[in-house]
PDB file of C-alpha atoms and ligand atoms in Angstrom:
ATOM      1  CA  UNK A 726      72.262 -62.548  15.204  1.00  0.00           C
ATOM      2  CA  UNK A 727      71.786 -65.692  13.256  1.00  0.00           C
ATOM      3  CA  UNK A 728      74.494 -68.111  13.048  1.00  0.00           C
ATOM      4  CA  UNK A 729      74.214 -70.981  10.838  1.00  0.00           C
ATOM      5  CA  UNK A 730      77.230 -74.374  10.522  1.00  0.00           C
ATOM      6  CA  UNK A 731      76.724 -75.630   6.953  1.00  0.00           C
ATOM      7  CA  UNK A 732      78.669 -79.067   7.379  1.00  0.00           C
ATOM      8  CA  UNK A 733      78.629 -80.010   3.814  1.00  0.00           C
ATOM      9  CA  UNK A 734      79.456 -83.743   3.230  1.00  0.00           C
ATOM     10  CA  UNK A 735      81.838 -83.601   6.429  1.00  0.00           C
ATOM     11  CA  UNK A 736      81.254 -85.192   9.759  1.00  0.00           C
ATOM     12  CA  UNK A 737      80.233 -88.364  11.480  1.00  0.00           C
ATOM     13  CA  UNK A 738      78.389 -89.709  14.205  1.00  0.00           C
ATOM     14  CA  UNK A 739      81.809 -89.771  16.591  1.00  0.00           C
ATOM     15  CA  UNK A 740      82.684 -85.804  15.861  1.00  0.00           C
ATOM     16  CA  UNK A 741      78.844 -84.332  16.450  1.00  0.00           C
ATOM     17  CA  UNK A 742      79.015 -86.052  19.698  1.00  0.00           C
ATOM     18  CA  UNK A 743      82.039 -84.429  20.669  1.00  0.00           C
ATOM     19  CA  UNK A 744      81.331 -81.008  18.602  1.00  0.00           C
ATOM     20  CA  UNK A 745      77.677 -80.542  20.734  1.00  0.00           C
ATOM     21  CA  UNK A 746      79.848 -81.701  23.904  1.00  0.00           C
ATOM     22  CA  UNK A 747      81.831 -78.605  23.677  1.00  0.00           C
ATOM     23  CA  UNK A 748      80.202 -76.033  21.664  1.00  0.00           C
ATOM     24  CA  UNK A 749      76.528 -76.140  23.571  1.00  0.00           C
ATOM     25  CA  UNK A 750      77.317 -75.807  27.313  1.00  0.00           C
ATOM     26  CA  UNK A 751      79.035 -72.359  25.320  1.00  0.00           C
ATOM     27  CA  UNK A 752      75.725 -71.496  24.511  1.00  0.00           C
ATOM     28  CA  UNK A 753      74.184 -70.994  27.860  1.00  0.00           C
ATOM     29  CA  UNK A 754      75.550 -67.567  28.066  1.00  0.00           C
ATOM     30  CA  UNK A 755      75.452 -66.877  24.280  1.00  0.00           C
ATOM     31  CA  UNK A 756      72.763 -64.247  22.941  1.00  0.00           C
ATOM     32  CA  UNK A 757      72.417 -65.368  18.991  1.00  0.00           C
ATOM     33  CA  UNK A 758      70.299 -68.124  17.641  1.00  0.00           C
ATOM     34  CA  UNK A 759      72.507 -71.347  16.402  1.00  0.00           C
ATOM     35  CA  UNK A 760      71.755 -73.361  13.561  1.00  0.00           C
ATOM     36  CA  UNK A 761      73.554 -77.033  12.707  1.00  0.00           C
ATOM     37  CA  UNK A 762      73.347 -78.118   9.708  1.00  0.00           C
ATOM     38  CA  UNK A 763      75.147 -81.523   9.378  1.00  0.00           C
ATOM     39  CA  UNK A 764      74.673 -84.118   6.812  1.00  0.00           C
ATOM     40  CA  UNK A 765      71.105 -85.806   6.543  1.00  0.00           C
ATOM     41  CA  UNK A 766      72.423 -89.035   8.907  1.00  0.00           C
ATOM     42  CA  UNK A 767      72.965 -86.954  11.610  1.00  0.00           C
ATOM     43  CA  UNK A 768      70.142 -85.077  11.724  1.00  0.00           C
ATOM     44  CA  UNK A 769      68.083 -87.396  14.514  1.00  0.00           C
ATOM     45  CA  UNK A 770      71.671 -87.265  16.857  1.00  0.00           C
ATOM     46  CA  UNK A 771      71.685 -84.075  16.351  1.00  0.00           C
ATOM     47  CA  UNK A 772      68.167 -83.024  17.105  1.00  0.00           C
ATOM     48  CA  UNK A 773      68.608 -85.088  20.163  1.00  0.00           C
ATOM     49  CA  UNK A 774      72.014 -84.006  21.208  1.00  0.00           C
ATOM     50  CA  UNK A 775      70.606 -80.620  21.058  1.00  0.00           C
ATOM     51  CA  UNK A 776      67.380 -80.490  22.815  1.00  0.00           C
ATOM     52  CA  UNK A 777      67.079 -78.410  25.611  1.00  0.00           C
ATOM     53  CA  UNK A 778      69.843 -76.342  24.350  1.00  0.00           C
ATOM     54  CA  UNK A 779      70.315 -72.904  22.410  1.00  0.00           C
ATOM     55  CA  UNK A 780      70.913 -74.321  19.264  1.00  0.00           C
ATOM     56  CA  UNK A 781      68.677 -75.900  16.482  1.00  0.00           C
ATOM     57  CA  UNK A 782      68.849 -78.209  13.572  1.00  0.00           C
ATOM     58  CA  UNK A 783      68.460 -78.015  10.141  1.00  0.00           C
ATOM     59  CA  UNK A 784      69.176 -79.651   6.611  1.00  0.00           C
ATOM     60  CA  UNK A 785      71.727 -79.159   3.913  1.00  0.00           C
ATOM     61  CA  UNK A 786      68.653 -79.194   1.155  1.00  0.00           C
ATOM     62  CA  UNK A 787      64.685 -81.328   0.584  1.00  0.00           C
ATOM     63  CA  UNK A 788      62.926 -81.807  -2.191  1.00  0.00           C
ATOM     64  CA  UNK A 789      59.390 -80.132  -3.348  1.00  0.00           C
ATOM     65  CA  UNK A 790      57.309 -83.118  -2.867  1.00  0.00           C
ATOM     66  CA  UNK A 791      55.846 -84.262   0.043  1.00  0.00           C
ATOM     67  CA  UNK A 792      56.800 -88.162  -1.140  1.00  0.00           C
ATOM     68  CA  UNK A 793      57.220 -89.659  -4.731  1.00  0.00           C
ATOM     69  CA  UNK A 794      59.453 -92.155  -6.755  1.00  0.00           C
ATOM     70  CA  UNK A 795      62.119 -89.840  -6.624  1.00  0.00           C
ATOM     71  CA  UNK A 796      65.220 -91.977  -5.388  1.00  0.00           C
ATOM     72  CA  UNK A 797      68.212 -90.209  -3.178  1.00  0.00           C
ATOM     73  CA  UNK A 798      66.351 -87.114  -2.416  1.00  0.00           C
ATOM     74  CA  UNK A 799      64.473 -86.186   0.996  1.00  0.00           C
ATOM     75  CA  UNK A 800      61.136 -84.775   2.235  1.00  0.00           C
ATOM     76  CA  UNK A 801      60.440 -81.670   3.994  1.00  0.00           C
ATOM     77  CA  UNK A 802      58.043 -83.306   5.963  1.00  0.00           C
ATOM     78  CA  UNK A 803      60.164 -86.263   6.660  1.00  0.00           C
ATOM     79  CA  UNK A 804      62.936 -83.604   7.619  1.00  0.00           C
ATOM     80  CA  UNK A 805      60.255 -81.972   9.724  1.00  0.00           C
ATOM     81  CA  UNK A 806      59.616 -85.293  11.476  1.00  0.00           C
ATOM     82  CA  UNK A 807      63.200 -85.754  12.624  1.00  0.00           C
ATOM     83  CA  UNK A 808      63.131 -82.546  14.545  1.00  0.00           C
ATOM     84  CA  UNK A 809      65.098 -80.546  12.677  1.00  0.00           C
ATOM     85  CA  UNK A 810      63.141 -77.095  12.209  1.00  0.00           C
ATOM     86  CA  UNK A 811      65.585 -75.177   9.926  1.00  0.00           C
ATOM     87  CA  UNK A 812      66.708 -75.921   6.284  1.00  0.00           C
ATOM     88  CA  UNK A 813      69.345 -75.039   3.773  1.00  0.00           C
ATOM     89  CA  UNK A 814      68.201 -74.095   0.127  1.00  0.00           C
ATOM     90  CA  UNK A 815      69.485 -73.075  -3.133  1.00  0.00           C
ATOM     91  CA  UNK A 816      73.375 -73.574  -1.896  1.00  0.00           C
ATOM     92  CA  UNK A 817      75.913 -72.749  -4.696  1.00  0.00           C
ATOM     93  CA  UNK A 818      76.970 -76.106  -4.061  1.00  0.00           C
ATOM     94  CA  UNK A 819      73.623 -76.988  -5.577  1.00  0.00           C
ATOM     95  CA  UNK A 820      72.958 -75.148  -8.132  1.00  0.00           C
ATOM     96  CA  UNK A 821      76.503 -75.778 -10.109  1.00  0.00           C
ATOM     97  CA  UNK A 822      77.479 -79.422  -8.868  1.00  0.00           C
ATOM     98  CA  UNK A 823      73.745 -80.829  -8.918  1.00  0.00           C
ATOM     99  CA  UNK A 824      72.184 -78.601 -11.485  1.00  0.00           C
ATOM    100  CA  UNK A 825      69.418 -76.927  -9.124  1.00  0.00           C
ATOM    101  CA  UNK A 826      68.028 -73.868 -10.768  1.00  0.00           C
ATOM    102  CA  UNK A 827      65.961 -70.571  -9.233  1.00  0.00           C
ATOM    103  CA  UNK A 828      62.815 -72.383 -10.047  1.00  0.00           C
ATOM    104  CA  UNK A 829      63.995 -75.407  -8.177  1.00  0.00           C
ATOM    105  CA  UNK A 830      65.365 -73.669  -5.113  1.00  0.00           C
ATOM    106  CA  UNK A 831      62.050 -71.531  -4.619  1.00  0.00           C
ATOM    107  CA  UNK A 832      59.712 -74.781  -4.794  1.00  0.00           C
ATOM    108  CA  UNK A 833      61.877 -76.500  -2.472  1.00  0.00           C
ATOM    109  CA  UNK A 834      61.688 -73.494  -0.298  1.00  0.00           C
ATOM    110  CA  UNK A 835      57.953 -73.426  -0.754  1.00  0.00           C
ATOM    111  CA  UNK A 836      57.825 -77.143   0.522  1.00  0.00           C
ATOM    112  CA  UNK A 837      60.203 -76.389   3.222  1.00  0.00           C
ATOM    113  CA  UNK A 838      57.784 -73.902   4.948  1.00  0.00           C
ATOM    114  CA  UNK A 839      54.793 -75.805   3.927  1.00  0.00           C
ATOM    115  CA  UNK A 840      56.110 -78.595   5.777  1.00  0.00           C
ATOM    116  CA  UNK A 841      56.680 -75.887   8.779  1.00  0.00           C
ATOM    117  CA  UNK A 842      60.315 -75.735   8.611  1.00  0.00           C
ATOM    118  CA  UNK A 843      62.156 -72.009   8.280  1.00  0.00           C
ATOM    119  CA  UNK A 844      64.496 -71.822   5.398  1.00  0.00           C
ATOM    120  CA  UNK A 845      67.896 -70.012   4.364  1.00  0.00           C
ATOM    121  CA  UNK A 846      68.048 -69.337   0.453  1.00  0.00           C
ATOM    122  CA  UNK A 847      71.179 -68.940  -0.342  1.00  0.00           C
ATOM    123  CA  UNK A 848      72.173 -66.110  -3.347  1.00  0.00           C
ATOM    124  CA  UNK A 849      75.506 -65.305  -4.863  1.00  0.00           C
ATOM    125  CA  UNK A 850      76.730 -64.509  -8.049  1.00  0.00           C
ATOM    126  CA  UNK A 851      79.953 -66.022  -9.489  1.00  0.00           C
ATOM    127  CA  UNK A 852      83.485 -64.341  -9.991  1.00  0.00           C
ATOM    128  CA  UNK A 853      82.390 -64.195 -13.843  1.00  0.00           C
ATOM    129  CA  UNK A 854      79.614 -62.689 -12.892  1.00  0.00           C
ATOM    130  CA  UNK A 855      80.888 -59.639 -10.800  1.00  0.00           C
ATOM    131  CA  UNK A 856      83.726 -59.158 -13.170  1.00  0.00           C
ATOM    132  CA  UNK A 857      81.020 -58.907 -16.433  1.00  0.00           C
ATOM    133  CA  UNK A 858      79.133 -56.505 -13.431  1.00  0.00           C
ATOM    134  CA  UNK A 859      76.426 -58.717 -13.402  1.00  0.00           C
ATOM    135  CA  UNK A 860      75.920 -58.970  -9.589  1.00  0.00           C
ATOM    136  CA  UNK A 861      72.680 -56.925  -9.095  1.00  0.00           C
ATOM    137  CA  UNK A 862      71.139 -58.908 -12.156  1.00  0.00           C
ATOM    138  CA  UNK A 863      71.730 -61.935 -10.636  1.00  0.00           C
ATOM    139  CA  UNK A 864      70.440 -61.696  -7.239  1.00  0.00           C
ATOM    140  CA  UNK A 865      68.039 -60.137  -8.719  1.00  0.00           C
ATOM    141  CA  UNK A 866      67.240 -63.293 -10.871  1.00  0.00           C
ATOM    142  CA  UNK A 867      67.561 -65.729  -8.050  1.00  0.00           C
ATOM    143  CA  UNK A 868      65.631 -63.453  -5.891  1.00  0.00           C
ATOM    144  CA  UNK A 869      62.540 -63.170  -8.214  1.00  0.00           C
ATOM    145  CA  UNK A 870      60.406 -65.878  -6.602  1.00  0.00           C
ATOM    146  CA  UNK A 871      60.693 -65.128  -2.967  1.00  0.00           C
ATOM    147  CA  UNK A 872      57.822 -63.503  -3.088  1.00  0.00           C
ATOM    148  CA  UNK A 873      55.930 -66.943  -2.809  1.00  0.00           C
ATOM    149  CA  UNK A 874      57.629 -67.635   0.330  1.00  0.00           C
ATOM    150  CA  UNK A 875      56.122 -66.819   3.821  1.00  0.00           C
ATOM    151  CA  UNK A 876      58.696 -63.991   5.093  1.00  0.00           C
ATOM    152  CA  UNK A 877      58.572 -65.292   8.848  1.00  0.00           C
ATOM    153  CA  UNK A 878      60.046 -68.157   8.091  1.00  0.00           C
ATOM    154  CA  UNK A 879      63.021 -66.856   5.371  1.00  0.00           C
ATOM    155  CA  UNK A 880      66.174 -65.828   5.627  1.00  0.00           C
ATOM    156  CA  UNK A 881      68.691 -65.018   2.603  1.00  0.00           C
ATOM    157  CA  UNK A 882      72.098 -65.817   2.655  1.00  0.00           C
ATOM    158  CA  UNK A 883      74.430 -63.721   0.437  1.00  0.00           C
ATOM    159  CA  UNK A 884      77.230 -66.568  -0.522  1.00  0.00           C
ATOM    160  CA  UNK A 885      79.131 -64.997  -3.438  1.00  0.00           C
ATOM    161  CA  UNK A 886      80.416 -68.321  -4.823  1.00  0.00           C
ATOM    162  CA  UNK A 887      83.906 -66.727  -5.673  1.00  0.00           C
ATOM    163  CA  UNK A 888      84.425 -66.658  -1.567  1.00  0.00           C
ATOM    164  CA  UNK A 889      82.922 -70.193  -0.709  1.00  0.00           C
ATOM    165  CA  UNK A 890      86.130 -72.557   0.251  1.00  0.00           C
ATOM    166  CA  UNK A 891      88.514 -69.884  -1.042  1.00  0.00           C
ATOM    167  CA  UNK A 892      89.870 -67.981   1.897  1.00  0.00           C
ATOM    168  CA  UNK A 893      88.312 -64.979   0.144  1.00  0.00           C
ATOM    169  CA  UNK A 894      85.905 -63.031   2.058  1.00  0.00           C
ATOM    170  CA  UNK A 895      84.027 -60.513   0.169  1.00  0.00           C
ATOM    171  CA  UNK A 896      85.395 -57.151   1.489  1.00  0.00           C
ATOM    172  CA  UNK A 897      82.715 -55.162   3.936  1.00  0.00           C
ATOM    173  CA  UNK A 898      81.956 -52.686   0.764  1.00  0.00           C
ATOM    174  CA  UNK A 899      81.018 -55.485  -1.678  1.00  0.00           C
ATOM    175  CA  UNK A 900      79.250 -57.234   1.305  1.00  0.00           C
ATOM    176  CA  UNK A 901      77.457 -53.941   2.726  1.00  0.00           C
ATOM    177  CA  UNK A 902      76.102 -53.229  -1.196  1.00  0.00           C
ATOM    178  CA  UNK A 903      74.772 -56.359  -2.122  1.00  0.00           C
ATOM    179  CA  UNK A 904      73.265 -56.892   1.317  1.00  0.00           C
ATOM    180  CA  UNK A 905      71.758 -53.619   0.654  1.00  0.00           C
ATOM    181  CA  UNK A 906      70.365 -54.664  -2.620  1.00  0.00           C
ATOM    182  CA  UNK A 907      68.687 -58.025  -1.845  1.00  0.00           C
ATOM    183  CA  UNK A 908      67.225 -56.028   1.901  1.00  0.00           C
ATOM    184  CA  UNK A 909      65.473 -53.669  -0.316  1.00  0.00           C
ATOM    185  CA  UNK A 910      64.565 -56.344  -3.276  1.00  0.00           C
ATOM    186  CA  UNK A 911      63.045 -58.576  -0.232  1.00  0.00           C
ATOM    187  CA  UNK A 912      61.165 -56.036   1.477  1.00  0.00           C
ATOM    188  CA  UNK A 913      59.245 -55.159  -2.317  1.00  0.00           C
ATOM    189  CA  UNK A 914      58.909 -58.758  -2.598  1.00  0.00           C
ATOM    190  CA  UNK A 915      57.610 -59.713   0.792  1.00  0.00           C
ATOM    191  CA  UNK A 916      56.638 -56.302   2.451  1.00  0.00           C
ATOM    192  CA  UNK A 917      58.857 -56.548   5.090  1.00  0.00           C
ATOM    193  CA  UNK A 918      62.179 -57.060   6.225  1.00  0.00           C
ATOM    194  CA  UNK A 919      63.717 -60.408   5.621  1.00  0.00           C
ATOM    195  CA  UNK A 920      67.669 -60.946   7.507  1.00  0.00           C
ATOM    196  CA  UNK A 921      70.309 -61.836   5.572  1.00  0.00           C
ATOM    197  CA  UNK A 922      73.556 -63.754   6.525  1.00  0.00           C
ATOM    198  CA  UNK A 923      76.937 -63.463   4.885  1.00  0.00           C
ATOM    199  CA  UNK A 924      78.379 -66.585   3.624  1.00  0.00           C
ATOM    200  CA  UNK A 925      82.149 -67.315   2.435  1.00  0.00           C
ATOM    201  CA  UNK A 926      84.834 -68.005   3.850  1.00  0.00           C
ATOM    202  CA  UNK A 927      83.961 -66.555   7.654  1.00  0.00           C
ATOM    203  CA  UNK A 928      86.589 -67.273  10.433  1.00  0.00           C
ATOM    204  CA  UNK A 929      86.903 -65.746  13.837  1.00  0.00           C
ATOM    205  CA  UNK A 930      90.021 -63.729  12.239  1.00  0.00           C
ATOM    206  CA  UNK A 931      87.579 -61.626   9.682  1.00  0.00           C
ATOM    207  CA  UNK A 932      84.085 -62.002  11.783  1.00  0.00           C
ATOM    208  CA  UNK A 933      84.447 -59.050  13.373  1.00  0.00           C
ATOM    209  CA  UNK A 934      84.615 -57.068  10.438  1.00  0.00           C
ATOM    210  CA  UNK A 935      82.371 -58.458   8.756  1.00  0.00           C
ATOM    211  CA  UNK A 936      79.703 -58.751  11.184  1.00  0.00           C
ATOM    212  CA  UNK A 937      79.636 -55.042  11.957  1.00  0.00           C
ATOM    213  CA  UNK A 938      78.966 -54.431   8.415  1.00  0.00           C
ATOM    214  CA  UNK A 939      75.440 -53.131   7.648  1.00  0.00           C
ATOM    215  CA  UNK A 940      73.051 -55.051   6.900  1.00  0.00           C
ATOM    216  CA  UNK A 941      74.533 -58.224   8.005  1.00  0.00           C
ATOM    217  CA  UNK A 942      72.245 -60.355  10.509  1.00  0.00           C
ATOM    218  CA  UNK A 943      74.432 -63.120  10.933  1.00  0.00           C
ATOM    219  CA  UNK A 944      76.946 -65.574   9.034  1.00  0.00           C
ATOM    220  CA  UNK A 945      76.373 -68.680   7.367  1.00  0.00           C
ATOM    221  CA  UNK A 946      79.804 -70.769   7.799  1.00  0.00           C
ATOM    222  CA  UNK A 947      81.106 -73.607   6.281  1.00  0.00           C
ATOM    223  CA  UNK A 948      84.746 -74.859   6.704  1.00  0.00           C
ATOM    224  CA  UNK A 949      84.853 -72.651  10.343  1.00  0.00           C
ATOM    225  CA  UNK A 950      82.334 -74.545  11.482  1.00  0.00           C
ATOM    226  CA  UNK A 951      83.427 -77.784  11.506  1.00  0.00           C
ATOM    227  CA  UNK A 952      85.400 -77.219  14.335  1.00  0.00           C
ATOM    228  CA  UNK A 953      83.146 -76.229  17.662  1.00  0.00           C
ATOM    229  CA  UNK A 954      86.081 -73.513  19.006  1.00  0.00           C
ATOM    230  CA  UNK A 955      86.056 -71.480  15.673  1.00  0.00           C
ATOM    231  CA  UNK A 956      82.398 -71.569  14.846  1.00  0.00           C
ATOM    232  CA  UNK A 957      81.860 -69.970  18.443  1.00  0.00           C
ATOM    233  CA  UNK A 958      84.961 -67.565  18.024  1.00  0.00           C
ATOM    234  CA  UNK A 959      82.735 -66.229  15.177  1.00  0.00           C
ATOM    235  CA  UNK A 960      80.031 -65.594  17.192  1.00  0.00           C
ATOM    236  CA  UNK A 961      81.955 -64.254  20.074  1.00  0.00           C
ATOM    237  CA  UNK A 962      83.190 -61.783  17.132  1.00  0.00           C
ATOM    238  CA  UNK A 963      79.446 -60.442  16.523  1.00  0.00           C
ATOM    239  CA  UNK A 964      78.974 -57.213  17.484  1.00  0.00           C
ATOM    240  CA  UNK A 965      76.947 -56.599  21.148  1.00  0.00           C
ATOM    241  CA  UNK A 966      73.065 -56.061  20.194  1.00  0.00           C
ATOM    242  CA  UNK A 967      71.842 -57.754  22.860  1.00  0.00           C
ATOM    243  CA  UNK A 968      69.015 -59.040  20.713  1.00  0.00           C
ATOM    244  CA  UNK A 969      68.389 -62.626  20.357  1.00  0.00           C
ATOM    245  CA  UNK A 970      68.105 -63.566  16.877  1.00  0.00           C
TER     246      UNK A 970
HETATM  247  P1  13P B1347      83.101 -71.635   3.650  1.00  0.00           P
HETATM  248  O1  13P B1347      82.793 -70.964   4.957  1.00  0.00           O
HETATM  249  O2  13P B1347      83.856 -72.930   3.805  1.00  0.00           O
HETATM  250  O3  13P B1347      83.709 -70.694   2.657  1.00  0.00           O
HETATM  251  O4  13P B1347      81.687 -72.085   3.030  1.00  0.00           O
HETATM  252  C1  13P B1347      80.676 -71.170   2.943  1.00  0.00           C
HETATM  253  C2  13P B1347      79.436 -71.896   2.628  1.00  0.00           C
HETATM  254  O5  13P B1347      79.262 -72.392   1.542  1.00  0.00           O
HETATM  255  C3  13P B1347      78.411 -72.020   3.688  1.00  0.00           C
HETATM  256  O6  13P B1347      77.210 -72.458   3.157  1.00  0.00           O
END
């Protein structure tokens, strides 16, 4: 399975030290691929911190263009140069604090990979949004230009916003159907298979569950993974595959 740590705007310098310290000796034995994703500062400790160890590095977000007058925002390729190998696009976070829209999120992607970097697009529809029954529609909306996107190198991550920072998981039935719904939009879009994580509110007390669900490849966590003992409890949680990745 895939396990991503989306740090958000939380960290420093001082706590990836002593997160790596403890979490990636853990990882010797561990059979899922590991993702950190700490703010854009961090990303050269990071990379360095983890070399020679299971986990990788990637980015909260880039931009579309290679380089341009475009102040505050950040390259692919630059991103690519740092080490880092994974990045984070399309994040809820994103697309309602910062304004990013479907069209933005899939060229950002598209620069991502161009730039040779894999990418998780996240998806999600709001509480609004499932209430009105509108969930299919939208992740069918935000799915629509995947297509463009090399499937190798993408992975979806189904983040209903209502369960980001809540404490509200999406129960396994929600989770199981829309994972179900953007597996078989992907695989018309791309011809194949594409994993998807589960997003929102993960902790080692409900990973279990919903890591067994179907359809589930892995969990993209926020808040749990800030701390190096829970975002590994999470994984311990994951059901034995045996398969890396
Ligand atoms: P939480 O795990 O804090 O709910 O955040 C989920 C998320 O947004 C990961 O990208």
């Amino acid at each position: 399975m895939l396990f991503v740590a989306n740090w958000k705007m939380y960290g420093s310098a001082s706590q990836l030290l002593a997160y790596c310290e403890r979490l990636l000796p853990q990882l010797e034995q561990c059979p899922h691929t590991v993702v950190l994703c700490p703010p854009y500062p961090l990303l050269a400790q990071a990379v360095m911190l983890c070399a020679g160890s299971g986990a990788a590095v990637g980015a909260q977000n880039c931009h579309w263009a290679r380089e341009g007058a475009f102040t505050g925002e950040v390259s692919p390729f630059l991103l690519a140069e740092t080490g880092a190998s994974w990045v984070i696009v399309g994040h809820s976070e994103r697309r309602q604090l910062f304004g990013e829209s479907d069209d933005t999120a899939a060229a950002r992607a598209q620069a991502a990979q161009e730039a040779g970097l894999n990418v998780v697009f996240c998806v999600g529809e709001t509480l609004a949004q499932r209430q009105a029954g509108e969930t299919f529609a939208v992740l069918e909306k935000q799915t629509a230009l995947l297509g463009k996107l090399d499937p190798e190198r993408l992975v979806v991550a189904y983040e209903p916003v209502w369960a980001i920072g809540t404490g509200h998981n999406a129960t396994p039935e929600q989770v199981a159907e829309a994972h179900a719904f953007i597996l078989g939009r992907l695989e018309g879009l791309t011809g194949q298979g594409v994993p998807v994580l589960y997003g929102g509110s993960v902790k080692p007390q409900n990973a279990g569950e919903l890591l067994s669900t179907p359809g589930v490849a892995g969990a993209l966590v926020g808040g749990a993974s800030l701390d190096a003992a829970s975002f590994y409890a999470i994984m311990q949680a994951a059901p034995a595959t045996g398969a890396k990745g």
